GROMACS .gro file of C-alpha atoms in nm:
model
  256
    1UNK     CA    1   2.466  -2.039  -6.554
    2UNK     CA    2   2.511  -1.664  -6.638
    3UNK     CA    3   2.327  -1.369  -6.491
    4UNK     CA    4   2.330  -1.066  -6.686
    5UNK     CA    5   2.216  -0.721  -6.434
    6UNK     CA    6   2.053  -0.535  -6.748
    7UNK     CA    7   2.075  -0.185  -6.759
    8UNK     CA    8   2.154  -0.066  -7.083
    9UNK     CA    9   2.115  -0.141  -7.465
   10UNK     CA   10   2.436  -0.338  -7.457
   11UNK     CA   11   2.359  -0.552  -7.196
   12UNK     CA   12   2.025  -0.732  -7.417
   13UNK     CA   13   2.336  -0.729  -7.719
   14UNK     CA   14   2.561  -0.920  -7.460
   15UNK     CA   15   2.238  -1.185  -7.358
   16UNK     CA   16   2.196  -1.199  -7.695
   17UNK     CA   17   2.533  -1.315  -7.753
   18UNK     CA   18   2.637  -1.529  -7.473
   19UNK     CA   19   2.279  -1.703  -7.513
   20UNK     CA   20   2.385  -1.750  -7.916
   21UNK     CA   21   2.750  -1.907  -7.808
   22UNK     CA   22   2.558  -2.167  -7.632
   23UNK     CA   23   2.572  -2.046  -7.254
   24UNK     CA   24   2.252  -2.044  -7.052
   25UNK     CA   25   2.167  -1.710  -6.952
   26UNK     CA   26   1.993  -1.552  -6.661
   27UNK     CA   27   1.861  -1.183  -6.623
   28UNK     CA   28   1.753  -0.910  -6.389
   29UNK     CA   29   1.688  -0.555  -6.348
   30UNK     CA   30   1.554  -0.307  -6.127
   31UNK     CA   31   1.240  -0.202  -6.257
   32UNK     CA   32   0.999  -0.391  -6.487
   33UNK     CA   33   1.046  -0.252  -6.823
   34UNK     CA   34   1.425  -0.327  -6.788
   35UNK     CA   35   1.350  -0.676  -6.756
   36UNK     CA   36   1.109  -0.660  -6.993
   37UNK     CA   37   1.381  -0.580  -7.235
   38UNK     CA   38   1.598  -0.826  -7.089
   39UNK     CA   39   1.413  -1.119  -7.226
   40UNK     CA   40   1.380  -0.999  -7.527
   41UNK     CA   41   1.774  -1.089  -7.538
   42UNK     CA   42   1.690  -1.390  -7.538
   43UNK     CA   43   1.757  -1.505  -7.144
   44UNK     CA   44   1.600  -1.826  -7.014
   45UNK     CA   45   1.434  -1.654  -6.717
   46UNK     CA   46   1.407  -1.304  -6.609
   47UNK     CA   47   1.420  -1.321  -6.216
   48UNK     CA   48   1.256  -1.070  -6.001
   49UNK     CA   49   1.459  -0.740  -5.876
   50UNK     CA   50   1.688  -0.826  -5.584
   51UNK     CA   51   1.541  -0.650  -5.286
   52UNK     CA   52   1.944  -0.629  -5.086
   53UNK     CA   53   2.203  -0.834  -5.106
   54UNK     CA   54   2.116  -1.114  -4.914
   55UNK     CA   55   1.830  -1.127  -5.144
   56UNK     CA   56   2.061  -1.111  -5.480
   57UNK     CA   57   2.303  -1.381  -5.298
   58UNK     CA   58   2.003  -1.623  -5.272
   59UNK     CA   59   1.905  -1.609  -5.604
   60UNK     CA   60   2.324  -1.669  -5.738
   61UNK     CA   61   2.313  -1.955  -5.504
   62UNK     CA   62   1.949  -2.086  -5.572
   63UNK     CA   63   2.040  -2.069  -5.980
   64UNK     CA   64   2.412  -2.163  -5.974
   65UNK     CA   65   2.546  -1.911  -6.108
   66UNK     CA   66   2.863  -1.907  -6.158
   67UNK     CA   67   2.937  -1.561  -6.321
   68UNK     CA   68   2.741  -1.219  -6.330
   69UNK     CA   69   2.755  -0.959  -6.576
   70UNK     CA   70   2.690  -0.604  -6.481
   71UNK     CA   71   2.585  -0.403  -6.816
   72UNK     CA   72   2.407  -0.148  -6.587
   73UNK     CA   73   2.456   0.260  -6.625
   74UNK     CA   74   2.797   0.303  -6.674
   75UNK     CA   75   2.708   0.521  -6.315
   76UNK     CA   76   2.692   0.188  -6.122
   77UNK     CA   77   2.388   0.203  -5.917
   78UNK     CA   78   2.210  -0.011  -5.643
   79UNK     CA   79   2.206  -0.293  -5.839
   80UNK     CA   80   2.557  -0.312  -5.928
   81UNK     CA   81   2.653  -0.299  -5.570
   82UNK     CA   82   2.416  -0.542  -5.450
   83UNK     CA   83   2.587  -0.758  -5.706
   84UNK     CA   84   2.954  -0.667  -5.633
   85UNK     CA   85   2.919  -0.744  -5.269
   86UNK     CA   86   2.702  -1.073  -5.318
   87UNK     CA   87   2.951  -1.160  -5.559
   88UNK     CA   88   3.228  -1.089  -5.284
   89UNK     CA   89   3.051  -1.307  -5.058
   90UNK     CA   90   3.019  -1.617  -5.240
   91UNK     CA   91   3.347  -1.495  -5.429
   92UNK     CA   92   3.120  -1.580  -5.787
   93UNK     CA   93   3.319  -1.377  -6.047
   94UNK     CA   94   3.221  -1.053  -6.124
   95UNK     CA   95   3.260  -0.878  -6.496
   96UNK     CA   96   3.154  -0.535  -6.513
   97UNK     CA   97   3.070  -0.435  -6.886
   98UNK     CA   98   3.162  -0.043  -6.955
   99UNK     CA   99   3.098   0.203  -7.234
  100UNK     CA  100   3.419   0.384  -7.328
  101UNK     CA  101   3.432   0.731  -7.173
  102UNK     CA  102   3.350   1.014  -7.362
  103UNK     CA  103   3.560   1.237  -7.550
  104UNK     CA  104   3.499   1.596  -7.450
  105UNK     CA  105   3.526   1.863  -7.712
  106UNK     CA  106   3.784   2.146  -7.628
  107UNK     CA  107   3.467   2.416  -7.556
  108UNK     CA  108   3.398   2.692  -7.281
  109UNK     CA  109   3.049   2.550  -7.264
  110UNK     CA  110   3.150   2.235  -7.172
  111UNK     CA  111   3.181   2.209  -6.807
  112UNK     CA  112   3.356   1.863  -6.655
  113UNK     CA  113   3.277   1.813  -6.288
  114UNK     CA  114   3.401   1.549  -6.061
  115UNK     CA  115   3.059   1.499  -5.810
  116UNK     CA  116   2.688   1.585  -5.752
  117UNK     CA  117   2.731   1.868  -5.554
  118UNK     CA  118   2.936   2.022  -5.758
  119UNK     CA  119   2.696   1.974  -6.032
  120UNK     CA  120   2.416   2.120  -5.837
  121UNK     CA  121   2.602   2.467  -5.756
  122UNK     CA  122   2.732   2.490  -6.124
  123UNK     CA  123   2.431   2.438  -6.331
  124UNK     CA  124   2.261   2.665  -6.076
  125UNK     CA  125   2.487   2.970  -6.154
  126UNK     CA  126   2.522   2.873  -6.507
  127UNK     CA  127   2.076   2.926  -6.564
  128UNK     CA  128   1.734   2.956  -6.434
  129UNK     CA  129   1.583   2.679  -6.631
  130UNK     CA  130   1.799   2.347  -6.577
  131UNK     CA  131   1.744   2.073  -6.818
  132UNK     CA  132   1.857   1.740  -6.606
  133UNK     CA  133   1.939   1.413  -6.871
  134UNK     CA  134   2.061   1.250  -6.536
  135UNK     CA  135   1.813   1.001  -6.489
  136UNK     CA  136   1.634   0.947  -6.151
  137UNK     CA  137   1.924   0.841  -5.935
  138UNK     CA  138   2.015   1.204  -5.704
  139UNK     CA  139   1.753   1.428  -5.849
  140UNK     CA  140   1.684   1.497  -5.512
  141UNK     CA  141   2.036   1.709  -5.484
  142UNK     CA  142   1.935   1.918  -5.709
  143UNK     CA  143   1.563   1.975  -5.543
  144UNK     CA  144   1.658   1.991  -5.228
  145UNK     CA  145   1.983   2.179  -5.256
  146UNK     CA  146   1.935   2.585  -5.131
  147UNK     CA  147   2.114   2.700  -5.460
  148UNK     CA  148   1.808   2.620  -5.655
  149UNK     CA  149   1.541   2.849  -5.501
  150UNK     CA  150   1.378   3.008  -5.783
  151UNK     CA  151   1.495   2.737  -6.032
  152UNK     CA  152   1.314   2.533  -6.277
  153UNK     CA  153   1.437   2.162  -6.282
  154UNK     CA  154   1.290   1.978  -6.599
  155UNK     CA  155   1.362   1.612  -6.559
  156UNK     CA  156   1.386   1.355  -6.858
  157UNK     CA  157   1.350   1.005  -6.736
  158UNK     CA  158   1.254   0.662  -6.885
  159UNK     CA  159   0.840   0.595  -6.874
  160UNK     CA  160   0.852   0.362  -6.535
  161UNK     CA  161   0.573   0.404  -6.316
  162UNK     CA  162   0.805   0.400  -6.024
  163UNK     CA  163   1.055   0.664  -6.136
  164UNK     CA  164   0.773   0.898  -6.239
  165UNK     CA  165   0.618   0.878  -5.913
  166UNK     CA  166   0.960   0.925  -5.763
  167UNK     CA  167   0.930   1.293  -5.932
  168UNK     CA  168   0.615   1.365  -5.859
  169UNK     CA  169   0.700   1.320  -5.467
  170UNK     CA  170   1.011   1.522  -5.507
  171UNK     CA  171   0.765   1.778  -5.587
  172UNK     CA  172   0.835   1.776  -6.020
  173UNK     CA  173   0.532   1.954  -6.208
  174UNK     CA  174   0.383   1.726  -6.492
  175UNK     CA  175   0.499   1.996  -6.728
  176UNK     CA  176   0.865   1.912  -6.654
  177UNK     CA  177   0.890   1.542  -6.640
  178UNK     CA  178   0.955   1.436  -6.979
  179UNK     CA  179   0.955   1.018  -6.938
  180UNK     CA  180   1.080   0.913  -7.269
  181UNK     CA  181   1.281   0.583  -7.355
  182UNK     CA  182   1.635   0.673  -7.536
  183UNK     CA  183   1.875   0.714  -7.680
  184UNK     CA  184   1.781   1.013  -7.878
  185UNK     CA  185   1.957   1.168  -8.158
  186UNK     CA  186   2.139   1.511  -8.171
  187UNK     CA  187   1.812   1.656  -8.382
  188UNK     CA  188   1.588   1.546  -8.119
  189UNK     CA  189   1.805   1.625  -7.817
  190UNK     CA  190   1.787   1.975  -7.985
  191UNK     CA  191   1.444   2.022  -8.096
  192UNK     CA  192   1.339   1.901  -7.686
  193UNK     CA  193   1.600   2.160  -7.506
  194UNK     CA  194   1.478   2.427  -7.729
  195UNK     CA  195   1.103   2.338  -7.640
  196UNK     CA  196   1.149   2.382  -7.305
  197UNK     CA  197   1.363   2.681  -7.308
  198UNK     CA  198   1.711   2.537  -7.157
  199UNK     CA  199   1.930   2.758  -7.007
  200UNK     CA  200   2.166   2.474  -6.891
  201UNK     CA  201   2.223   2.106  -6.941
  202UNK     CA  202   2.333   1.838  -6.709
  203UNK     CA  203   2.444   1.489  -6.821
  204UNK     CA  204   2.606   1.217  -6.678
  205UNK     CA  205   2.943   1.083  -6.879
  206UNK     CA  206   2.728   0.806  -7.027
  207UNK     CA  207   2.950   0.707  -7.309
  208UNK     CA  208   2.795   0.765  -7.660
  209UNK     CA  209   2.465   0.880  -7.562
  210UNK     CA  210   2.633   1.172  -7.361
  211UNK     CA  211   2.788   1.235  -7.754
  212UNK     CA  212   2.439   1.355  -7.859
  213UNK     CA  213   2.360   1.567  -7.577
  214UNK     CA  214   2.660   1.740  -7.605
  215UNK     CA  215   2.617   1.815  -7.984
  216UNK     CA  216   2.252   1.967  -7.926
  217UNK     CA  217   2.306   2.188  -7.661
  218UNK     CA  218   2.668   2.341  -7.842
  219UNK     CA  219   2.455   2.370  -8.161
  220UNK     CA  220   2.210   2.607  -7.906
  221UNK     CA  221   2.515   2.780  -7.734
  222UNK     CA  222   2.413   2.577  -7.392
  223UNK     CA  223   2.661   2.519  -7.138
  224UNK     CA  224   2.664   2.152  -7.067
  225UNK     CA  225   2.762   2.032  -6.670
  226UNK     CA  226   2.934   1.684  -6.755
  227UNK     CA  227   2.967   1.477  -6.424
  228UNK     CA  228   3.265   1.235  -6.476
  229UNK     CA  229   3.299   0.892  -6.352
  230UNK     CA  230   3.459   0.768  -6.036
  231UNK     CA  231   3.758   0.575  -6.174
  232UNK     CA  232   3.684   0.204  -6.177
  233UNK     CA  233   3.877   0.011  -5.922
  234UNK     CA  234   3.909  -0.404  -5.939
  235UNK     CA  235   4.035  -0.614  -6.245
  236UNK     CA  236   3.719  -0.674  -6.374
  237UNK     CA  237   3.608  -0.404  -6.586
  238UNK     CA  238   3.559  -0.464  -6.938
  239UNK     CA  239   3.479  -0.243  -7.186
  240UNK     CA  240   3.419  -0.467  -7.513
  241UNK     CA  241   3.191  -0.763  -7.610
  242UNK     CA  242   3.504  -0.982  -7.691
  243UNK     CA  243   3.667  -0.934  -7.361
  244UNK     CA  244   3.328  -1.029  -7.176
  245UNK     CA  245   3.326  -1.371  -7.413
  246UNK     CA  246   3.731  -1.400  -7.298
  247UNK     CA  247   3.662  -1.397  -6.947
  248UNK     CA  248   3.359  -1.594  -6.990
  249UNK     CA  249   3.548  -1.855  -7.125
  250UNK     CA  250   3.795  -1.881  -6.877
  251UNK     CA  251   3.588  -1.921  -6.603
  252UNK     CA  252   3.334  -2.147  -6.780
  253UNK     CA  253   3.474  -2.302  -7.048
  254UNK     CA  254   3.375  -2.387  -7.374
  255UNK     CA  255   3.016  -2.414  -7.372
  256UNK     CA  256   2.844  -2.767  -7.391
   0.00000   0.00000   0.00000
């Protein structure tokens, strides 16, 4: 048995396909909509959001697994570490699926940094009205952080009940949570930083859907803060479909 930690678009492309070569397939994901989505890949059972890693290490052992695939955010969150260290525990193998990086243009408005922080202090020198695209994980760096007194933070998250509430305890007015599901297109990246007057945007290196981003806010003459990955450490970091199947394979076998 395979379990799949979905995450992103790929990941229900990658249950679709192991479940098609004739492996069973298992699921999970950290809120409700993602797993949701998850079995409409096609897995045989969706099972609830690990709570720690004890939790997550019952569940491998209670449902044999034998190998998990992490298609989370290419920004490995708490999920993906639950699973690495459960993994490490019960030494299951451990494939982590990852979009390509992105290929910066060569443009003053682009703006490469290497952590949070130094996210937070750029974008808040850079504008008055900050435009995050950085999802829910660390928005409260930027609200908390002293550099952005007299800022306006306009968050656009996906439309979870949990990560909405989230901002509204951080202290995010209705008028600048904007919980929409992606991925969005250059036009309407555009046409949404325009309608809420952007000074600055801040992405994550997300792989194509940072593409996008970029493109709209160039096309406005916005500086864009790109926070870059943390290098990926470990041999098992994949970053195609056929490479996932390969290692698969050699820890499974054919199917059947």
């Amino acid at each position: 048995m395979i379990l799949v930690l979905y995450g992103t678009a790929e990941a229900r492309e990658l249950i679709s396909l192991l479940s098609a070569g004739g492996y069973p397939v298992l699921a999970t994901a950290l809120t409700a909509y993602g797993g949701t989505m998850a079995g409409m890949g096609g897995a045989v059972e969706v099972l609830p959001a690990p709570e720690s890693v004890a939790d997550l290490a019952g569940q491998l052992k209670h449902h044999n697994i034998r190998v998990v695939v992490d298609a989370t955010h290419p920004f490995p969150g708490p999920l993906s570490e639950m699973a690495r260290l459960a993994c490490m525990n019960l030494q299951v193998p451990y494939v982590r699926y990852q979009r390509e990086e992105t290929n910066l243009p060569d443009d003053p408005l682009i703006h490469p940094v290497d952590s949070w922080d130094e996210a937070v202090h750029l974008a808040a020198r850079l504008g008055d009205t900050i435009f995050l695209t950085t999802g829910s994980n660390n928005l409260e760096l930027f609200v908390r952080s002293p550099v952005m007194k007299g800022k306006r933070l306009v968050v656009r998250v996906v439309p979870d009940h949990r990560i909405i509430k989230k901002c509204q305890d951080l202290g995010f007015l209705p008028r600048d949570i904007v919980a929409l599901q992606g991925p969005f297109s250059t036009r309407f990246n555009r046409a949404i930083f325009q309608a809420y007057k952007a000074d600055v945007i801040v992405t994550r290196d997300s792989g194509r859907t940072t593409d996008t981003k970029i493109k709209a806010a160039l096309a406005l003459k916005l500086p864009v803060v790109v926070i870059k990955r943390t290098p990926p450490t470990g041999n098992s970091m994949v970053y195609t479909y056929q490479q996932v199947l390969r290692l698969v394979k050699q820890y499974l076998g054919e199917p059947g």
